[in-house]
JSON list of C-alpha atoms in Angstrom, two decimals:
[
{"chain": "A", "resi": 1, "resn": "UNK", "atom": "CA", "xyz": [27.54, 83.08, -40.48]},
{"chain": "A", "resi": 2, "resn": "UNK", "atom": "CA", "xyz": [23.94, 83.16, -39.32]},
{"chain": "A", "resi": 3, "resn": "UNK", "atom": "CA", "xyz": [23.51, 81.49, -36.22]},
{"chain": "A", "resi": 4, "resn": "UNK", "atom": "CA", "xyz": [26.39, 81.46, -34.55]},
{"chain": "A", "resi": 5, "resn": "UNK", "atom": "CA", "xyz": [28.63, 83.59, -31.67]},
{"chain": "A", "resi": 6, "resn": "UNK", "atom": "CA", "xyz": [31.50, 84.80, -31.75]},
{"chain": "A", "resi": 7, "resn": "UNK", "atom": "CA", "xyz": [33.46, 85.21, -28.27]},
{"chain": "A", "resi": 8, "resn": "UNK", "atom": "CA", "xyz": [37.25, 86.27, -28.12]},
{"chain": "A", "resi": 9, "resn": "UNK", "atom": "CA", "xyz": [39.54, 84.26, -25.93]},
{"chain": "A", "resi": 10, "resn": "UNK", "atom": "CA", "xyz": [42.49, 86.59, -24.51]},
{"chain": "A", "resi": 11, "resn": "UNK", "atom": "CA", "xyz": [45.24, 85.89, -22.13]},
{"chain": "A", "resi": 12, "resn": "UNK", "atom": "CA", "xyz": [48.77, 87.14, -21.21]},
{"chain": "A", "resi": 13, "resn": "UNK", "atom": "CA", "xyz": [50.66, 85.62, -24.40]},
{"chain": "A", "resi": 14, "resn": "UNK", "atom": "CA", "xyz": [47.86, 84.97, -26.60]},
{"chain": "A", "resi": 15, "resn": "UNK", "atom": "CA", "xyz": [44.53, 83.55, -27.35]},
{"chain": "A", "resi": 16, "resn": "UNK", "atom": "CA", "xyz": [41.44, 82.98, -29.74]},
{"chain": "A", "resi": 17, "resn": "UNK", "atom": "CA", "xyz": [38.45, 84.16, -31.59]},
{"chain": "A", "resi": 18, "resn": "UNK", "atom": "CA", "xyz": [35.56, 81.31, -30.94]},
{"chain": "A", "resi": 19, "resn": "UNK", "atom": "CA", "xyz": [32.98, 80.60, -33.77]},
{"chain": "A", "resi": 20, "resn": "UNK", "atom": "CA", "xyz": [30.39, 78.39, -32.12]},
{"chain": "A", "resi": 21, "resn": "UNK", "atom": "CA", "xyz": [27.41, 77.02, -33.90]},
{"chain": "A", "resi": 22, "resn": "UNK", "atom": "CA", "xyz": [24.90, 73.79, -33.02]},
{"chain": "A", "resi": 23, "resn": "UNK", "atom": "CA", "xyz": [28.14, 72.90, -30.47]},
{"chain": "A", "resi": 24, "resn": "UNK", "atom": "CA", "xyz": [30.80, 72.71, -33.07]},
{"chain": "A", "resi": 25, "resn": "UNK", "atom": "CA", "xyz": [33.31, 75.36, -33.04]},
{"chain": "A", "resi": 26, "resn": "UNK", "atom": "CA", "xyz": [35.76, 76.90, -35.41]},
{"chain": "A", "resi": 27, "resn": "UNK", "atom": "CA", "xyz": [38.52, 79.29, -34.20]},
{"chain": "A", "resi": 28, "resn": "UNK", "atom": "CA", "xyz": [41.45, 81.57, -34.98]},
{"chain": "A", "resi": 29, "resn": "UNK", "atom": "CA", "xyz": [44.40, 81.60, -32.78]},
{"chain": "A", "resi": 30, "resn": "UNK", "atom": "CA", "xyz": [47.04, 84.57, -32.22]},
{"chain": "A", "resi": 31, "resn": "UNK", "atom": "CA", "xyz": [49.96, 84.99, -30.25]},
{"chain": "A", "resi": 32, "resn": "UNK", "atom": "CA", "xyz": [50.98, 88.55, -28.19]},
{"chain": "A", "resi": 33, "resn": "UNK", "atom": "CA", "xyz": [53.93, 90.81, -29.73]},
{"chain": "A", "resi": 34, "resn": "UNK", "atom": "CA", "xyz": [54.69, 93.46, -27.35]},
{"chain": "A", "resi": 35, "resn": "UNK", "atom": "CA", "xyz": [51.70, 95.46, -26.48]},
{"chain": "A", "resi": 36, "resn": "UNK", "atom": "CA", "xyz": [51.01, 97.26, -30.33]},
{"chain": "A", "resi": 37, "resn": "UNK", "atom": "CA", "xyz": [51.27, 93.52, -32.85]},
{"chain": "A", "resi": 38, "resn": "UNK", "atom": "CA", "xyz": [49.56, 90.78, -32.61]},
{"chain": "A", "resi": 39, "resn": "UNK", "atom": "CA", "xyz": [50.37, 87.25, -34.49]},
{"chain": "A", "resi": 40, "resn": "UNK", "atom": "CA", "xyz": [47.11, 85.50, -35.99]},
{"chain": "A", "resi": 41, "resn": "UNK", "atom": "CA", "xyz": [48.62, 82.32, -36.94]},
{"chain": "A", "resi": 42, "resn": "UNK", "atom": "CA", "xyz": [46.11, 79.36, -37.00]},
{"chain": "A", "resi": 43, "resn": "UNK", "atom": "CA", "xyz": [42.42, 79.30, -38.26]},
{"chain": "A", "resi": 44, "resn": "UNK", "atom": "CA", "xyz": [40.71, 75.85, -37.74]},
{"chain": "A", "resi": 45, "resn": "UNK", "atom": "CA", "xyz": [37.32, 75.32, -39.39]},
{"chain": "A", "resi": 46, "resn": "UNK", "atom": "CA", "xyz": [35.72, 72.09, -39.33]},
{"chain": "A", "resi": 47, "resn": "UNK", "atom": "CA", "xyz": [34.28, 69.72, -42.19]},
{"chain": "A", "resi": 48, "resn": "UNK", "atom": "CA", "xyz": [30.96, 71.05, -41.15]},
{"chain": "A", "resi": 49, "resn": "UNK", "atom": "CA", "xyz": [31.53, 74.51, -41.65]},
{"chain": "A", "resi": 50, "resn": "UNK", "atom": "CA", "xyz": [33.64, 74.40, -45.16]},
{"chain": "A", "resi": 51, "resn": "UNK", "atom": "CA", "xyz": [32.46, 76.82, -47.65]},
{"chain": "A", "resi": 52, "resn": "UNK", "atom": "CA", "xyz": [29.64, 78.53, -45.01]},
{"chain": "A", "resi": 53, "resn": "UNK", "atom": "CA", "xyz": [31.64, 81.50, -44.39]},
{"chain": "A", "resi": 54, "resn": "UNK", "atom": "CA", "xyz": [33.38, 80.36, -40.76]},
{"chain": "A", "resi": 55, "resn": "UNK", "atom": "CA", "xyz": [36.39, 81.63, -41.41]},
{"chain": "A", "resi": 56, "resn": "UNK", "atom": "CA", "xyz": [35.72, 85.04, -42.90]},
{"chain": "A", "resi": 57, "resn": "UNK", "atom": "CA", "xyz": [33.72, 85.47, -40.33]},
{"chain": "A", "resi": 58, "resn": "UNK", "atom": "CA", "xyz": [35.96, 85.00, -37.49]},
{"chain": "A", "resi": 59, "resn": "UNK", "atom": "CA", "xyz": [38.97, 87.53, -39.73]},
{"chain": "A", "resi": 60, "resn": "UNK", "atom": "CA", "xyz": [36.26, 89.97, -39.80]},
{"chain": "A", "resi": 61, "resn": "UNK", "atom": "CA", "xyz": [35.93, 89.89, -35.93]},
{"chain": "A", "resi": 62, "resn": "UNK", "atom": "CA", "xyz": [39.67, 90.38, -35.52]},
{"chain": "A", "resi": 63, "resn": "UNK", "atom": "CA", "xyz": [39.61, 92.98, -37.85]},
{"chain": "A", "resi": 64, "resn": "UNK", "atom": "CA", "xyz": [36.57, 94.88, -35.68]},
{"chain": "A", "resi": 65, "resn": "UNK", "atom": "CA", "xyz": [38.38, 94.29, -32.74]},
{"chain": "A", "resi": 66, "resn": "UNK", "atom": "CA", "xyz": [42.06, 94.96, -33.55]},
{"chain": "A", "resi": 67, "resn": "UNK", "atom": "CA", "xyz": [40.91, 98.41, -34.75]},
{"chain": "A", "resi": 68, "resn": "UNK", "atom": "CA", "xyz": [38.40, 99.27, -31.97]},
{"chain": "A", "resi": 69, "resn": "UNK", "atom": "CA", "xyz": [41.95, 98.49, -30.06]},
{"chain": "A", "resi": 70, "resn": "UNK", "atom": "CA", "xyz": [44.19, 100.10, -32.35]},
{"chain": "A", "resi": 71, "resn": "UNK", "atom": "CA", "xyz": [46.67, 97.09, -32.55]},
{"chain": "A", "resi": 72, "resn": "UNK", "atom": "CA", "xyz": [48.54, 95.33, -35.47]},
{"chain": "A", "resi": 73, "resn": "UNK", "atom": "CA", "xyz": [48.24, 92.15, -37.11]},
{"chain": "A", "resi": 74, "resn": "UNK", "atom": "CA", "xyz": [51.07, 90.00, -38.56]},
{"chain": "A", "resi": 75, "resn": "UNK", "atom": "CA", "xyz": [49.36, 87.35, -40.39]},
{"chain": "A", "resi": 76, "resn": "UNK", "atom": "CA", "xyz": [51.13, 84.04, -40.50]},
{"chain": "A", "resi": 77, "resn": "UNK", "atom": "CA", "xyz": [47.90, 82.18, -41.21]},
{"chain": "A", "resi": 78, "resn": "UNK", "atom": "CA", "xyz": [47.90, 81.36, -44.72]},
{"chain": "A", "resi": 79, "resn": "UNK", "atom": "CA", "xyz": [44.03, 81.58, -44.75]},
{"chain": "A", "resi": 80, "resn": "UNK", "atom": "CA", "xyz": [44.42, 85.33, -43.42]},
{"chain": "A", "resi": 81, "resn": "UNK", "atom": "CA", "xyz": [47.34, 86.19, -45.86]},
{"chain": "A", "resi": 82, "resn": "UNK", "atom": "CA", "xyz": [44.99, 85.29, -48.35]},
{"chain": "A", "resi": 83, "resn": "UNK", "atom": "CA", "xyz": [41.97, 87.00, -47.34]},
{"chain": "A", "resi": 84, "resn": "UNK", "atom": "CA", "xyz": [44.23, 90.10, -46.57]},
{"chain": "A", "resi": 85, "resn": "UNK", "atom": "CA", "xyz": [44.86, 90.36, -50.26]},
{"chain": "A", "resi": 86, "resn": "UNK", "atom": "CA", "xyz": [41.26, 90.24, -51.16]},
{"chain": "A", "resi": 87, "resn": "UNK", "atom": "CA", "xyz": [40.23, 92.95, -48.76]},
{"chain": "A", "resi": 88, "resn": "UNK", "atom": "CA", "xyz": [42.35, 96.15, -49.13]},
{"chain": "A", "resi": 89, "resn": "UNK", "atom": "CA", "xyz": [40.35, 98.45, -46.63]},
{"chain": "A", "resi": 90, "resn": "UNK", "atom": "CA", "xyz": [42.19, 95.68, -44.07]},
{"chain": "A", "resi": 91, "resn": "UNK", "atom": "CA", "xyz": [45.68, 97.15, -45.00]},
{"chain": "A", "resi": 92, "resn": "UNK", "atom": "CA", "xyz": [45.24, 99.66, -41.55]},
{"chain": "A", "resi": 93, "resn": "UNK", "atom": "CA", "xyz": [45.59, 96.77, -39.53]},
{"chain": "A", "resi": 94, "resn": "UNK", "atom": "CA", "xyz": [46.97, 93.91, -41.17]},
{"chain": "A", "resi": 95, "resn": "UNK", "atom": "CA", "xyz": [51.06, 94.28, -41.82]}
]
């Protein structure tokens, strides 16, 4: 999504990928499953984003960084489910 940052929240149980753009953000939130998994299970875009991208952009961040890290993802996000199905060459880190 031209424009716009991506930063990556983390903490001990969880935390978020940040899409920021003109002050608005959008984000994707995951939860900690032992050291190897995580859980993405939220991905909030806003009215202004809708349709630009946002989201794919922030799953294609996890994806970069999960592997760089070698973890898992569980996807209980719906939108992530969804865009897991779509994009086979994910299947190495997405369960």
């Amino acid at each position: 999504m031209e424009g716009a940052t991506i930063t990556r929240e983390d903490g001990p149980s969880g935390g978020r990928w940040v899409l920021v753009r003109d002050g608005i953000e959008a984000e994707m939130t995951y939860s900690k499953l032992g050291t190897t998994t995580i859980i993405v299970d939220h991905t909030g875009v806003p009215d202004a984003f809708r349709g630009q991208g946002a989201g794919l952009a922030l799953a294609e961040r996890m994806i970069a960084d999960m592997r760089a890290e070698g973890l898992r993802v569980i996807a209980l996000c719906p939108f992530v489910k969804a865009q897991a199905r779509k994009h086979p060459e994910w299947a190495d880190v997405v369960e």
